[in-house]
PDB file of C-alpha atoms in Angstrom:
ATOM      1  CA  MET A   1       6.733  18.274 -14.118  1.00 43.00           C
ATOM      2  CA  VAL A   2       4.845  16.533 -16.899  1.00 45.00           C
ATOM      3  CA  GLU A   3       5.734  17.134 -20.524  1.00 42.00           C
ATOM      4  CA  PRO A   4       3.337  16.655 -23.446  1.00 40.00           C
ATOM      5  CA  GLY A   5       5.358  13.644 -24.632  1.00 41.00           C
ATOM      6  CA  GLY A   6       4.216  11.555 -21.664  1.00 45.00           C
ATOM      7  CA  THR A   7       7.237  11.717 -19.359  1.00 46.00           C
ATOM      8  CA  ALA A   8       7.239  12.816 -15.720  1.00 47.00           C
ATOM      9  CA  PHE A   9      10.481  14.258 -14.402  1.00 45.00           C
ATOM     10  CA  SER A  10      11.404  14.032 -10.739  1.00 44.00           C
ATOM     11  CA  ALA A  11      14.573  14.329  -8.667  1.00 44.00           C
ATOM     12  CA  GLY A  12      15.108  10.578  -9.003  1.00 46.00           C
ATOM     13  CA  GLY A  13      15.038  10.517 -12.811  1.00 47.00           C
ATOM     14  CA  THR A  14      12.232  10.029 -15.309  1.00 50.00           C
ATOM     15  CA  ARG A  15       9.256   7.745 -15.422  1.00 52.00           C
ATOM     16  CA  THR A  16       7.249   7.032 -18.531  1.00 52.00           C
ATOM     17  CA  ILE A  17       3.536   7.614 -18.218  1.00 45.00           C
ATOM     18  CA  SER A  18       0.708   7.504 -20.665  1.00 55.00           C
ATOM     19  CA  ASP A  19      -2.977   8.059 -21.311  1.00 74.00           C
ATOM     20  CA  SER A  20      -4.183   9.900 -18.157  1.00 80.00           C
ATOM     21  CA  VAL A  21      -2.951  12.505 -15.690  1.00 82.00           C
ATOM     22  CA  ALA A  22      -4.997  14.005 -12.836  1.00 83.00           C
ATOM     23  CA  PHE A  23      -4.346  16.150  -9.757  1.00 80.00           C
ATOM     24  CA  SER A  24      -6.042  15.714  -6.386  1.00 79.00           C
ATOM     25  CA  PRO A  25      -8.465  18.478  -5.354  1.00 79.00           C
ATOM     26  CA  ASP A  26      -5.903  19.902  -2.910  1.00 72.00           C
ATOM     27  CA  GLY A  27      -3.166  19.889  -5.581  1.00 72.00           C
ATOM     28  CA  GLN A  28      -0.794  17.747  -3.494  1.00 71.00           C
ATOM     29  CA  LEU A  29      -0.978  14.486  -5.488  1.00 75.00           C
ATOM     30  CA  LEU A  30      -0.536  13.667  -9.166  1.00 77.00           C
ATOM     31  CA  ALA A  31      -2.079  10.426 -10.461  1.00 79.00           C
ATOM     32  CA  THR A  32      -1.002   8.882 -13.752  1.00 78.00           C
ATOM     33  CA  GLY A  33      -2.543   5.896 -15.487  1.00 79.00           C
ATOM     34  CA  ASN A  34      -2.598   3.881 -18.679  1.00 75.00           C
ATOM     35  CA  PHE A  35      -4.978   1.597 -20.533  1.00 74.00           C
ATOM     36  CA  ALA A  36      -3.265  -1.470 -19.057  1.00 67.00           C
ATOM     37  CA  GLY A  37      -4.691  -0.474 -15.665  1.00 70.00           C
ATOM     38  CA  SER A  38      -1.443   0.716 -14.059  1.00 70.00           C
ATOM     39  CA  VAL A  39      -1.848   3.718 -11.742  1.00 74.00           C
ATOM     40  CA  SER A  40       0.968   5.655 -10.044  1.00 74.00           C
ATOM     41  CA  LEU A  41       0.677   8.350  -7.383  1.00 74.00           C
ATOM     42  CA  PHE A  42       3.242  11.111  -6.933  1.00 73.00           C
ATOM     43  CA  THR A  43       3.495  14.019  -4.555  1.00 71.00           C
ATOM     44  CA  VAL A  44       3.799  17.304  -6.392  1.00 70.00           C
ATOM     45  CA  GLY A  45       7.440  17.443  -5.222  1.00 64.00           C
ATOM     46  CA  GLY A  46       8.181  14.226  -7.145  1.00 54.00           C
ATOM     47  CA  ALA A  47       8.401  11.565  -4.419  1.00 56.00           C
ATOM     48  CA  ASN A  48       6.580   8.353  -5.293  1.00 59.00           C
ATOM     49  CA  ILE A  49       3.785   7.379  -2.878  1.00 60.00           C
ATOM     50  CA  ALA A  50       3.717   3.677  -3.359  1.00 67.00           C
ATOM     51  CA  CYS A  51       1.973   2.130  -0.355  1.00 80.00           C
ATOM     52  CA  HIS A  52      -1.830   2.257  -0.326  1.00 81.00           C
ATOM     53  CA  VAL A  53      -2.578   0.096   2.736  1.00 87.00           C
ATOM     54  CA  PRO A  54      -5.013  -2.725   1.810  1.00 89.00           C
ATOM     55  CA  ASN A  55      -7.633  -4.167   4.159  1.00 92.00           C
ATOM     56  CA  VAL A  56      -6.230  -7.478   5.430  1.00 94.00           C
ATOM     57  CA  VAL A  57      -8.427  -7.959   8.519  1.00 94.00           C
ATOM     58  CA  GLY A  58      -9.896 -11.477   8.561  1.00 94.00           C
ATOM     59  CA  ARG A  59      -7.185 -12.944   6.318  1.00 95.00           C
ATOM     60  CA  SER A  60      -4.516 -15.487   7.187  1.00 94.00           C
ATOM     61  CA  LEU A  61      -0.990 -14.205   7.798  1.00 94.00           C
ATOM     62  CA  ARG A  62       0.161 -15.641   4.468  1.00 94.00           C
ATOM     63  CA  SER A  63      -2.683 -14.014   2.510  1.00 95.00           C
ATOM     64  CA  ALA A  64      -2.210 -10.701   4.356  1.00 94.00           C
ATOM     65  CA  THR A  65       1.510 -10.706   3.567  1.00 94.00           C
ATOM     66  CA  ARG A  66       0.826 -11.299  -0.149  1.00 93.00           C
ATOM     67  CA  ARG A  67      -1.693  -8.425  -0.249  1.00 92.00           C
ATOM     68  CA  LEU A  68       0.727  -6.082   1.532  1.00 90.00           C
ATOM     69  CA  THR A  69       3.523  -6.977  -0.872  1.00 87.00           C
ATOM     70  CA  ALA A  70       1.246  -6.402  -3.867  1.00 85.00           C
ATOM     71  CA  ALA A  71       0.423  -2.944  -2.467  1.00 83.00           C
ATOM     72  CA  ARG A  72       4.169  -2.222  -2.051  1.00 80.00           C
ATOM     73  CA  CYS A  73       3.908  -2.172   1.731  1.00 86.00           C
ATOM     74  CA  SER A  74       6.114  -4.128   4.129  1.00 88.00           C
ATOM     75  CA  ARG A  75       4.880  -6.384   6.876  1.00 91.00           C
ATOM     76  CA  GLY A  76       5.893  -4.901  10.200  1.00 91.00           C
ATOM     77  CA  ARG A  77       5.622  -6.352  13.662  1.00 93.00           C
ATOM     78  CA  VAL A  78       3.276  -9.327  13.987  1.00 94.00           C
ATOM     79  CA  ARG A  79       1.721  -9.864  17.405  1.00 94.00           C
ATOM     80  CA  THR A  80      -0.527 -12.673  18.572  1.00 93.00           C
ATOM     81  CA  ALA A  81      -3.374 -11.990  20.971  1.00 86.00           C
ATOM     82  CA  ARG A  82      -2.749 -13.552  24.386  1.00 86.00           C
ATOM     83  CA  GLY A  83      -4.077 -17.095  24.497  1.00 84.00           C
ATOM     84  CA  ALA A  84      -4.964 -17.210  20.780  1.00 83.00           C
ATOM     85  CA  LYS A  85      -4.689 -20.690  19.287  1.00 85.00           C
ATOM     86  CA  GLN A  86      -4.735 -21.979  15.710  1.00 86.00           C
ATOM     87  CA  PRO A  87      -6.224 -21.118  13.267  1.00 90.00           C
ATOM     88  CA  LEU A  88      -5.134 -17.467  13.362  1.00 94.00           C
ATOM     89  CA  VAL A  89      -6.292 -14.522  11.236  1.00 95.00           C
ATOM     90  CA  VAL A  90      -5.496 -10.817  11.215  1.00 95.00           C
ATOM     91  CA  GLY A  91      -7.705  -9.007  13.729  1.00 94.00           C
ATOM     92  CA  ALA A  92      -6.209  -5.504  13.389  1.00 93.00           C
ATOM     93  CA  GLU A  93      -3.675  -3.613  11.307  1.00 94.00           C
ATOM     94  CA  THR A  94      -1.722  -0.390  11.896  1.00 92.00           C
ATOM     95  CA  PRO A  95      -1.860   1.961   9.993  1.00 90.00           C
ATOM     96  CA  GLY A  96      -5.447   1.283   8.983  1.00 88.00           C
ATOM     97  CA  ALA A  97      -6.713   0.240   5.564  1.00 88.00           C
ATOM     98  CA  GLY A  98      -7.027   2.918   2.912  1.00 83.00           C
ATOM     99  CA  LYS A  99      -4.140   5.087   4.132  1.00 82.00           C
ATOM    100  CA  LEU A 100      -1.601   6.442   1.645  1.00 76.00           C
ATOM    101  CA  GLU A 101       1.843   5.897   3.130  1.00 75.00           C
ATOM    102  CA  PRO A 102       5.456   6.302   1.986  1.00 72.00           C
ATOM    103  CA  HIS A 103       6.993   3.486  -0.077  1.00 69.00           C
ATOM    104  CA  ALA A 104       7.486   0.224   1.858  1.00 71.00           C
ATOM    105  CA  GLU A 105       5.559   1.458   4.914  1.00 79.00           C
ATOM    106  CA  ARG A 106       5.626  -1.180   7.646  1.00 89.00           C
ATOM    107  CA  VAL A 107       2.142  -2.396   8.515  1.00 92.00           C
ATOM    108  CA  GLY A 108       1.812  -3.976  11.956  1.00 94.00           C
ATOM    109  CA  LEU A 109      -0.551  -6.925  12.288  1.00 95.00           C
ATOM    110  CA  ARG A 110      -2.380  -8.364  15.310  1.00 94.00           C
ATOM    111  CA  LEU A 111      -3.400 -12.018  15.004  1.00 94.00           C
ATOM    112  CA  ILE A 112      -6.482 -13.457  16.701  1.00 94.00           C
ATOM    113  CA  ARG A 113      -8.152 -16.866  16.680  1.00 91.00           C
ATOM    114  CA  ARG A 114     -10.516 -17.383  13.745  1.00 84.00           C
ATOM    115  CA  LEU A 115     -14.050 -17.476  15.067  1.00 74.00           C
TER     116      LEU A 115
END
């Protein structure tokens, strides 16, 4: 529920929002934003959807981990392709880039040799 004063109420308490509020076309998501560039996504039921999986294919493990953390995702299982030698980069990720997942979703990474 959003009140005119700029506060969203959910089962977990309140969150202050400002400036912009929009619903997805299917009515399942609520997006809030402010002039500082902060955007939050909520399901209509109030649960925070915090992990928007970034594209980390082609990045080093360190860089991929930083991007996942910034997107509020967790790094899951990391596998190395058989016979791959240094230097290694991410060759695949699961779930794929662009997916909206629950908070701290574990993203599995597959490392390959940089070509």
